[in-house]
Structures are given as C-alpha cells and as structure tokens.
Short mmCIF file of C-alpha atoms in Angstrom, two decimals:
data_model
loop_
_atom_site.label_atom_id
_atom_site.label_comp_id
_atom_site.label_asym_id
_atom_site.label_seq_id
_atom_site.Cartn_x
_atom_site.Cartn_y
_atom_site.Cartn_z
CA MET A 1098 13.39 12.25 8.75
CA SER A 1099 14.63 15.75 7.89
CA THR A 1100 17.65 17.39 6.31
CA THR A 1101 18.86 20.95 7.02
CA GLN A 1102 21.27 23.40 5.44
CA GLN A 1103 24.81 23.34 6.77
CA GLY A 1104 25.57 25.87 9.48
CA THR A 1105 24.65 26.71 13.06
CA HIS A 1106 21.07 27.81 13.65
CA SER A 1107 19.22 28.90 16.74
CA LEU A 1108 15.96 27.52 15.39
CA ALA A 1109 14.94 24.00 14.35
CA PHE A 1110 11.69 22.54 13.07
CA ARG A 1111 9.98 19.55 14.61
CA VAL A 1112 7.14 17.87 12.72
CA MET A 1113 4.55 15.48 14.13
CA ARG A 1114 1.73 14.00 12.09
CA LEU A 1115 -1.70 14.41 13.66
CA CYS A 1116 -3.54 11.07 13.61
CA LYS A 1117 -6.55 9.71 15.39
CA PRO A 1118 -5.70 7.40 18.29
CA SER A 1119 -6.52 3.69 18.20
CA PHE A 1120 -8.27 1.55 20.81
CA HIS A 1121 -6.11 -0.24 23.33
CA VAL A 1122 -6.98 -3.94 23.53
CA GLU A 1123 -5.93 -6.12 26.45
CA PRO A 1124 -5.65 -9.76 25.39
CA PRO A 1125 -6.74 -12.34 26.30
CA PHE A 1126 -10.48 -11.67 26.15
CA ARG A 1127 -12.11 -11.88 29.54
CA ILE A 1128 -14.92 -14.30 30.33
CA ASP A 1129 -17.44 -14.71 33.11
CA PRO A 1130 -17.00 -17.63 35.58
CA THR A 1131 -20.58 -18.75 34.97
CA ASP A 1132 -19.58 -19.63 31.40
CA LEU A 1133 -17.09 -22.15 32.80
CA PHE A 1134 -19.15 -23.87 35.49
CA VAL A 1135 -22.80 -23.72 34.41
CA GLY A 1136 -24.90 -23.71 31.27
CA GLU A 1137 -27.67 -21.48 30.04
CA ASP A 1138 -30.39 -23.74 31.46
CA ILE A 1139 -29.14 -23.47 35.08
CA PHE A 1140 -31.69 -20.75 35.84
CA ASP A 1141 -34.56 -23.00 34.77
CA ASP A 1142 -34.18 -24.75 38.13
CA PRO A 1143 -35.44 -22.37 40.91
CA LEU A 1144 -33.35 -24.11 43.58
CA ALA A 1145 -30.10 -23.85 41.59
CA ALA A 1146 -30.82 -20.26 40.64
CA SER A 1147 -31.24 -19.22 44.28
CA ASN A 1148 -27.99 -20.90 45.43
CA LEU A 1149 -25.83 -19.81 42.47
CA PRO A 1150 -25.18 -16.11 43.37
CA PRO A 1151 -23.76 -16.82 46.90
CA LEU A 1152 -21.54 -19.53 45.44
CA LEU A 1153 -20.11 -17.26 42.80
CA SER A 1154 -19.68 -14.32 45.19
CA SER A 1155 -17.62 -16.44 47.56
CA HIS A 1156 -15.50 -17.67 44.65
CA VAL A 1157 -14.86 -14.14 43.44
CA SER A 1158 -13.94 -12.87 46.89
CA LYS A 1159 -11.35 -15.62 47.25
CA SER A 1160 -9.86 -15.13 43.79
CA THR A 1161 -9.53 -11.35 44.17
CA ASP A 1162 -7.31 -11.62 47.24
CA SER A 1163 -4.37 -9.18 46.82
CA SER A 1164 -1.97 -11.76 48.21
CA ASP A 1165 -2.88 -14.24 45.45
CA LEU A 1166 0.04 -14.24 42.99
CA THR A 1167 -1.40 -16.89 40.65
CA TYR A 1168 -3.48 -14.31 38.76
CA GLY A 1169 -6.51 -16.51 39.23
CA ASP A 1170 -8.90 -13.62 38.47
CA ARG A 1171 -7.38 -12.66 35.13
CA PHE A 1172 -10.44 -14.04 33.30
CA LEU A 1173 -13.09 -12.39 35.50
CA LEU A 1174 -15.39 -9.69 34.15
CA HIS A 1175 -15.22 -6.65 36.42
CA HIS A 1176 -17.29 -4.62 33.95
CA PRO A 1177 -19.53 -5.70 31.03
CA SER A 1178 -17.28 -3.87 28.55
CA ASP A 1179 -14.40 -6.16 29.53
CA ALA A 1180 -15.95 -8.91 27.40
CA MET A 1181 -14.86 -7.04 24.24
CA GLY A 1182 -11.26 -6.80 25.35
CA PHE A 1183 -11.32 -2.98 25.20
CA SER A 1184 -9.85 -1.32 28.26
CA GLY A 1185 -11.40 2.08 27.59
CA LEU A 1186 -7.97 3.55 26.81
CA LEU A 1187 -6.76 5.13 23.56
CA VAL A 1188 -3.24 4.76 22.21
CA LEU A 1189 -1.48 7.59 20.37
CA PRO A 1190 0.35 6.70 17.14
CA GLN A 1191 3.95 5.65 17.71
CA SER A 1192 5.14 6.20 14.11
CA PHE A 1193 4.54 8.52 11.18
CA GLY A 1194 2.32 5.84 9.59
CA ALA A 1195 1.12 5.38 6.03
CA ILE A 1196 -0.56 8.17 4.04
CA TYR A 1197 -3.07 7.23 1.34
CA LEU A 1198 -4.39 8.95 -1.75
CA GLY A 1199 -7.59 10.89 -1.00
CA GLU A 1200 -6.69 11.39 2.66
CA THR A 1201 -6.25 14.75 4.38
CA PHE A 1202 -2.66 15.01 5.64
CA CYS A 1203 -2.58 16.97 8.90
CA SER A 1204 0.70 17.93 10.57
CA TYR A 1205 1.65 19.67 13.81
CA ILE A 1206 4.80 21.77 13.28
CA SER A 1207 6.85 23.32 16.04
CA ILE A 1208 9.80 25.69 15.54
CA ASN A 1209 12.06 25.62 18.60
CA ASN A 1210 14.66 28.11 19.78
CA SER A 1211 17.43 26.00 21.29
CA SER A 1212 19.87 28.89 21.77
CA ASN A 1213 20.44 31.15 24.78
CA PHE A 1214 19.31 34.23 22.85
CA GLU A 1215 16.00 35.57 21.64
CA VAL A 1216 15.34 35.51 17.87
CA ARG A 1217 13.24 38.20 16.19
CA ASP A 1218 11.13 38.88 13.09
CA VAL A 1219 10.70 35.23 12.17
CA ILE A 1220 9.11 34.59 8.75
CA ILE A 1221 7.88 31.01 8.49
CA LYS A 1222 6.81 29.17 5.33
CA ALA A 1223 5.54 25.63 4.88
CA GLU A 1224 4.76 24.00 1.53
CA ILE A 1225 4.24 20.60 -0.03
CA GLN A 1226 6.36 19.63 -3.05
CA THR A 1227 5.41 16.81 -5.43
CA GLU A 1228 6.66 15.74 -8.84
CA ARG A 1229 4.08 18.03 -10.47
CA GLN A 1230 3.52 21.05 -8.25
CA ARG A 1231 4.34 23.11 -5.14
CA ILE A 1232 1.50 23.92 -2.74
CA LEU A 1233 1.89 26.70 -0.15
CA LEU A 1234 0.40 25.76 3.23
CA LEU A 1235 1.61 28.61 5.48
CA ASP A 1236 3.29 32.00 4.92
CA THR A 1237 3.85 34.58 7.68
CA SER A 1238 5.65 37.13 5.44
CA LYS A 1239 2.98 39.78 5.99
CA SER A 1240 2.83 39.21 9.76
CA PRO A 1241 6.16 37.79 11.02
CA VAL A 1242 6.47 36.27 14.45
CA GLU A 1243 7.92 39.14 16.54
CA SER A 1244 10.14 36.99 18.71
CA ILE A 1245 10.78 33.52 20.08
CA ARG A 1246 12.46 33.57 23.47
CA ALA A 1247 15.41 31.35 24.39
CA GLY A 1248 14.12 27.82 24.96
CA GLY A 1249 10.72 28.80 23.59
CA ARG A 1250 8.83 27.66 20.53
CA TYR A 1251 6.15 28.65 18.03
CA ASP A 1252 3.57 26.01 17.00
CA PHE A 1253 1.14 25.77 14.08
CA ILE A 1254 -0.91 23.18 12.20
CA VAL A 1255 -1.06 22.65 8.42
CA GLU A 1256 -3.40 20.49 6.34
CA HIS A 1257 -3.18 19.20 2.78
CA ASP A 1258 -5.69 17.25 0.67
CA VAL A 1259 -3.56 14.48 -0.90
CA LYS A 1260 -4.31 14.15 -4.63
CA GLU A 1261 -1.12 12.57 -6.02
CA LEU A 1262 0.68 9.27 -5.57
CA GLY A 1263 4.38 8.88 -4.86
CA ALA A 1264 7.00 10.95 -3.06
CA HIS A 1265 6.01 14.14 -1.24
CA THR A 1266 8.23 16.62 0.61
CA LEU A 1267 7.08 18.96 3.37
CA VAL A 1268 9.42 21.97 3.12
CA CYS A 1269 9.65 24.22 6.20
CA THR A 1270 11.71 27.41 6.05
CA ALA A 1271 12.44 30.20 8.52
CA LEU A 1272 14.04 33.63 7.94
CA TYR A 1273 15.02 35.35 11.20
CA TYR A 1274 17.44 37.60 13.12
CA ASP A 1275 19.56 35.69 15.66
CA GLY A 1276 21.07 37.00 18.88
CA ASP A 1277 23.97 38.67 17.04
CA GLY A 1278 21.61 40.54 14.72
CA ASP A 1279 22.54 38.41 11.69
CA ARG A 1280 19.81 37.52 9.20
CA LYS A 1281 19.70 33.75 8.78
CA TYR A 1282 17.76 31.37 6.55
CA LEU A 1283 16.81 27.86 7.71
CA PRO A 1284 15.33 25.28 5.30
CA GLN A 1285 14.27 21.86 6.53
CA PHE A 1286 12.79 18.98 4.51
CA PHE A 1287 10.48 16.15 5.65
CA LYS A 1288 9.77 13.41 3.11
CA PHE A 1289 6.91 10.92 2.99
CA VAL A 1290 5.30 8.65 0.40
CA VAL A 1291 1.62 8.57 -0.56
CA ALA A 1292 0.30 5.06 -1.26
CA ASN A 1293 -2.77 3.86 -3.15
CA PRO A 1294 -5.58 2.67 -0.83
CA LEU A 1295 -7.42 0.80 -3.58
CA SER A 1296 -6.42 -1.11 -6.69
CA VAL A 1297 -8.66 -0.34 -9.66
CA ARG A 1298 -8.57 -2.78 -12.56
CA THR A 1299 -9.18 -1.65 -16.10
CA LYS A 1300 -12.21 -3.94 -16.32
CA VAL A 1301 -13.98 -1.82 -13.73
CA ARG A 1302 -15.93 0.89 -15.53
CA THR A 1303 -18.03 2.34 -12.68
CA VAL A 1304 -16.72 3.03 -9.14
CA LYS A 1305 -18.35 4.81 -6.23
CA ILE A 1306 -15.03 2.75 -4.09
CA THR A 1307 -15.34 6.56 -1.47
CA TRP A 1308 -13.50 4.84 1.36
CA ARG A 1309 -13.08 5.22 5.11
CA THR A 1310 -10.27 4.75 7.60
CA ASN A 1311 -10.44 2.40 10.59
CA LEU A 1312 -12.24 5.06 12.64
CA GLY A 1313 -14.69 5.99 9.92
CA GLU A 1314 -13.02 9.12 8.58
CA PRO A 1315 -14.13 9.72 4.97
CA GLY A 1316 -11.63 9.58 2.13
CA ARG A 1317 -11.98 10.15 -1.59
CA LEU A 1318 -10.89 7.92 -4.43
CA GLN A 1319 -8.38 9.79 -6.58
CA THR A 1320 -6.93 7.90 -9.52
CA GLN A 1321 -4.91 8.71 -12.54
CA GLN A 1322 -6.59 8.31 -15.92
CA ILE A 1323 -7.45 4.69 -16.65
CA LEU A 1324 -6.51 3.77 -20.18
CA GLY A 1325 -8.55 0.93 -21.66
CA THR A 1326 -7.90 -1.11 -24.77
CA PRO A 1327 -8.31 1.11 -27.85
CA ILE A 1328 -11.22 0.23 -30.09
CA THR A 1329 -10.06 -0.51 -33.63
CA ARG A 1330 -12.54 0.28 -36.34
CA LYS A 1331 -12.79 -1.99 -39.37
CA GLU A 1332 -11.79 -0.65 -42.77
CA ILE A 1333 -14.57 -2.60 -44.47
CA GLU A 1334 -17.86 -3.58 -42.81
CA LEU A 1335 -20.21 -6.13 -44.38
CA GLN A 1336 -23.72 -6.59 -42.96
CA ILE A 1337 -26.98 -8.28 -43.91
CA LEU A 1338 -29.90 -5.92 -44.40
CA GLU A 1339 -32.70 -8.37 -45.25
CA ILE A 1340 -33.32 -12.13 -45.51
CA PRO A 1341 -36.57 -13.64 -46.87
CA SER A 1342 -38.90 -14.79 -44.13
CA ARG A 1343 -39.78 -17.91 -46.17
CA ILE A 1344 -36.98 -19.99 -47.74
CA ASN A 1345 -37.90 -23.10 -49.74
CA LEU A 1346 -35.75 -26.15 -50.27
CA ASP A 1347 -33.90 -26.22 -53.63
CA ARG A 1348 -35.35 -22.83 -54.58
CA PRO A 1349 -33.06 -19.77 -55.07
CA PHE A 1350 -33.50 -16.81 -52.72
CA LEU A 1351 -31.88 -13.37 -52.49
CA VAL A 1352 -30.05 -11.93 -49.46
CA HIS A 1353 -29.78 -8.14 -49.32
CA LEU A 1354 -26.31 -6.99 -48.11
CA ASN A 1355 -24.46 -3.72 -47.60
CA LEU A 1356 -20.72 -3.05 -47.93
CA THR A 1357 -19.39 0.11 -46.18
CA ASN A 1358 -15.98 1.77 -46.56
CA HIS A 1359 -14.90 3.37 -43.22
CA THR A 1360 -11.60 4.77 -44.55
CA ASP A 1361 -10.79 8.15 -46.11
CA ARG A 1362 -9.70 6.59 -49.43
CA LYS A 1363 -11.35 4.69 -52.24
CA LEU A 1364 -11.17 0.90 -51.92
CA GLY A 1365 -11.86 -1.96 -54.32
CA PRO A 1366 -12.86 -3.50 -56.61
CA PHE A 1367 -14.09 -6.39 -54.45
CA GLU A 1368 -15.07 -10.03 -54.74
CA VAL A 1369 -17.73 -11.70 -52.57
CA CYS A 1370 -17.79 -15.47 -52.04
CA LEU A 1371 -18.62 -18.21 -49.51
CA SER A 1372 -15.27 -19.43 -48.19
CA GLN A 1373 -14.70 -22.79 -46.49
CA ASN A 1374 -12.74 -23.78 -43.40
CA SER A 1375 -11.66 -27.05 -45.00
CA ALA A 1376 -12.09 -28.95 -48.25
CA HIS A 1377 -14.35 -31.54 -46.54
CA GLU A 1378 -16.75 -29.00 -45.04
CA GLU A 1379 -20.34 -29.59 -46.14
CA LYS A 1380 -22.22 -26.50 -47.33
CA THR A 1381 -26.01 -26.67 -46.93
CA VAL A 1382 -26.52 -23.07 -48.13
CA MET A 1383 -24.43 -22.02 -51.15
CA ILE A 1384 -24.28 -19.47 -53.95
CA ASN A 1385 -26.63 -20.17 -56.84
CA GLY A 1386 -24.63 -19.68 -60.04
CA LEU A 1387 -21.11 -18.21 -60.23
CA GLN A 1388 -19.37 -18.79 -56.91
CA THR A 1389 -17.71 -15.36 -56.92
CA MET A 1390 -19.56 -12.05 -57.22
CA ALA A 1391 -17.72 -8.92 -58.42
CA LEU A 1392 -18.33 -5.47 -56.89
CA SER A 1393 -17.03 -2.12 -58.10
CA GLN A 1394 -14.96 0.33 -56.06
CA VAL A 1395 -16.48 2.03 -53.01
CA GLU A 1396 -15.80 5.71 -52.38
CA ALA A 1397 -14.24 6.99 -49.13
CA PHE A 1398 -16.77 6.71 -46.27
CA GLY A 1399 -19.27 5.42 -48.84
CA SER A 1400 -21.30 2.22 -49.13
CA THR A 1401 -22.97 0.02 -51.71
CA ASP A 1402 -25.94 -2.37 -51.58
CA PHE A 1403 -26.06 -5.68 -53.47
CA HIS A 1404 -27.97 -8.97 -53.52
CA LEU A 1405 -26.43 -12.41 -53.21
CA ASN A 1406 -28.26 -15.29 -54.92
CA LEU A 1407 -28.25 -18.34 -52.62
CA ILE A 1408 -29.86 -21.78 -52.55
CA ALA A 1409 -30.45 -24.26 -49.70
CA THR A 1410 -29.95 -28.05 -50.14
CA LYS A 1411 -31.14 -29.33 -46.75
CA LEU A 1412 -34.27 -28.98 -44.61
CA GLY A 1413 -34.41 -27.58 -41.11
CA VAL A 1414 -32.41 -24.85 -39.40
CA GLN A 1415 -29.30 -24.17 -41.46
CA ARG A 1416 -26.54 -21.58 -41.39
CA ILE A 1417 -25.46 -19.02 -43.97
CA SER A 1418 -21.78 -19.00 -43.08
CA ARG A 1419 -18.47 -17.43 -44.09
CA ILE A 1420 -19.60 -14.74 -46.55
CA THR A 1421 -16.21 -13.15 -47.25
CA VAL A 1422 -15.12 -9.96 -49.03
CA SER A 1423 -11.71 -9.64 -50.75
CA ASP A 1424 -10.02 -6.57 -52.20
CA LYS A 1425 -8.84 -7.54 -55.69
CA ARG A 1426 -6.34 -4.69 -56.01
CA GLU A 1427 -4.65 -5.05 -52.60
CA LYS A 1428 -5.02 -8.87 -52.57
CA LYS A 1429 -6.49 -8.65 -49.07
CA SER A 1430 -9.32 -10.63 -47.48
CA TYR A 1431 -11.43 -9.23 -44.65
CA ASP A 1432 -13.05 -11.06 -41.76
CA PRO A 1433 -16.08 -13.12 -42.82
CA LEU A 1434 -19.61 -12.12 -41.91
CA PRO A 1435 -20.91 -13.77 -38.70
CA ASP A 1436 -23.06 -16.87 -39.30
CA VAL A 1437 -26.82 -16.39 -39.72
CA GLU A 1438 -29.37 -19.16 -39.04
CA VAL A 1439 -32.37 -19.62 -41.37
CA GLY A 1440 -35.22 -22.14 -41.55
CA ILE A 1441 -35.60 -24.23 -44.73
CA ILE A 1442 -39.00 -25.81 -45.63
CA PHE A 1443 -40.57 -27.81 -48.50
CA ALA A 1444 -41.69 -25.81 -51.50
CA GLY A 1445 -45.44 -25.16 -51.31
CA PHE A 1446 -45.72 -26.72 -47.86
CA ASN A 1447 -48.18 -24.48 -46.01
CA ILE A 1448 -50.46 -26.52 -43.74
CA GLN A 1449 -52.08 -24.99 -40.68
CA TYR A 1450 -52.50 -27.34 -37.75
CA MET A 1451 -56.17 -27.31 -36.66
CA PHE A 1452 -56.47 -29.19 -33.41
CA SER A 1453 -60.24 -28.90 -33.50
CA CYS A 1454 -60.33 -31.20 -36.58
CA HIS A 1455 -59.46 -34.90 -36.46
CA LEU A 1456 -57.01 -34.93 -39.37
CA LYS A 1457 -54.15 -37.27 -39.99
CA LEU A 1458 -51.14 -36.31 -42.13
CA VAL A 1459 -49.56 -39.17 -44.06
CA ASN A 1460 -46.38 -39.01 -46.18
CA ILE A 1461 -46.24 -41.78 -48.84
CA SER A 1462 -43.50 -41.78 -51.52
CA SER A 1463 -42.90 -38.03 -51.20
CA HIS A 1464 -46.58 -37.31 -52.00
CA MET A 1465 -48.72 -35.48 -49.46
CA TYR A 1466 -52.17 -36.81 -48.49
CA ILE A 1467 -54.67 -35.75 -45.88
CA ASN A 1468 -56.89 -38.44 -44.45
CA GLY A 1469 -59.92 -37.71 -42.32
#
C-alpha cells in the first residue's frame, strides 16, 4: 500500500516484490490401478504376470474415453511424477508476503507515465527507512532518465539486506519536467514489516540457527543483543583451603580457611561460628572450645587466613556444615559455607588388610585383638 503527495502527477510508482515461485500441487495424490487390484506378489506367478498387462491396458482405454463424464481416470498415473502430486507447474506469489530478518529484500519498481505528454529529465531515488537509519538504494541524480513517453514506463530493481526488525518504509521519489515544462516532485511510500524467523531464548548461549527458505535460499540470523541475568559478586567470600587427610574420633583437628573482601572498603570485624537450622539439629562435627571465633577487619580487596579448631563426635562420613561469617559492626550475616564431607575413624586405627594372610579381626569390649 502506498501514499503520495497531494496534487496531479503524470508519473506514478508501482512496486512488486520479487519472490521465488512455489510448486503447484494438484490434490488428490494420484495412484496406479495396480495398487487397487493386485498386490506386490502378483508377479511371482508367471501366468498372472503375463495376463496382467492386457487386462490393465483395456481398463485404461475404457476409462480414458473423452465421453466419460464420471472422471473415472482421475486417479490414474499418466507419468511417474504424478505420484508426488506435482504438476510440473510453478505458481507466482499472489501477495506481498512476509519478510524475515536476515533475508535479502528484492523489489521490482516501475515508474509509469499515465499522461498524454512526455516527461523529461527524470531523477529517481529509492531508499529504505527504518527506526534507526536511512539506506539509499538508487539515485539517478548524476544520470537522469532523459524522457519517458506518454503511456511508457521506466523499470529498475533494488535489493536490501534486512538487518532490523519492525516497520520499514520503501521511499520512492521522482523529480521531473511535465508536459507544461513545470518541475514537479513526486514522493511515494511503501510500508512493510520485518518479522523474526527464529525465537532465541536467553538460555541458548551458542547458535549457528543460519536458516533457509522453503526453496533453500540462505538467510542469516540477525538478532539484537541478548541480555542475560547479571552475575552478582559476593561482598565476602569464605572458602576452605585445607582439611586434614586423617581425622580421628574425639580428637581436635584444624581446618584452614580464607576470608576475602571483594569490596572497595574495609569490612569487619567478623565473627565465625557453626550456625544451626533448628534447635533440635544434631551436630556431629562442632567447634572445639569457644563456639564463636573473632576476626579483625579486612582491608578493601584484601583477605585473611585463619584456622578453625573442630572436633568430630561420630564415626563414618560426616559433614562440616553451616560455617557462617557475621559482620559485627553492620550486624549482617553472610551465606554459610557449602557443606564439606569428611571421614572420621578410630584414633590409632591403622590396619592394612592383607588377603594373603588368614587373619581374623575380633572386637571384644572395645579392645582390638588379632587372632590367627
């Protein structure tokens, strides 16, 4: 659809989008008569195979009679390609159609002289306008069209690589002398919308997603910047540097930790403790001694190392859980350290299993004996 400036003009633009044709399909799909009357194993019988062709030829000759108005041959295959339903014809587009991001927009533009007089020195311009920019596609200022006779026309083709979504306007203008020698200016506007061929979710981090039209024409994926969830950095980061490889039951052990300040200001002093989810929660690994450990202030972007004295009260695989840091000045607690699993064993229990020896291990009244 186009809009023009008010006034009488000898010239007028006509715009047609150049698109590839589509295949013309004739439903219903055609079938061969042998598929209706016989099976695949009919040719295994030599007698049936020899009599089948004359039978089918007589049936076809009867059904193709021009006086037959029942369309009895509408399912017959006259050519092997008829089985696909394609007639061998191509259909030109009947509408402007959809235009997608990454596609090359190609348009056939004709400027027609509908008056009874010749127009001279025609300067033609064509450009694409979007919300962000104007792109010049054609400009004949340096070599104007000398004349367009009455009833004649001047044709040209423009192309544009579509890189933006949303509304686009194809602006066609003509500056010319009409039959009375007056200089006239004709602007005409043709609007269309560019759609998105693919939907890209923010979870997708790597896309190839080039794409092709129904006839295999290549397109390019053009997207606006994908904004993901911003990564928030912690003000205070607590991490474990070292845990003893051997932890004995009811024996204290030291855990080496590091506290880092990621801000540009001094923070602290701090308190370190083992917090609980509930009052009834059983702690199998706890602090040995004072339940709260005091730490001094930490400089901006600085860190400090310290050791936490712990003790385990239960054998097996246990968890060091909910080591929490609190800022005493700001009265603020930070997220606890993730749980760490450790193995707890008896003190002094260090027996190697020798399968080559016939030994039997017996536990009597918490005393250890080895019997041969």
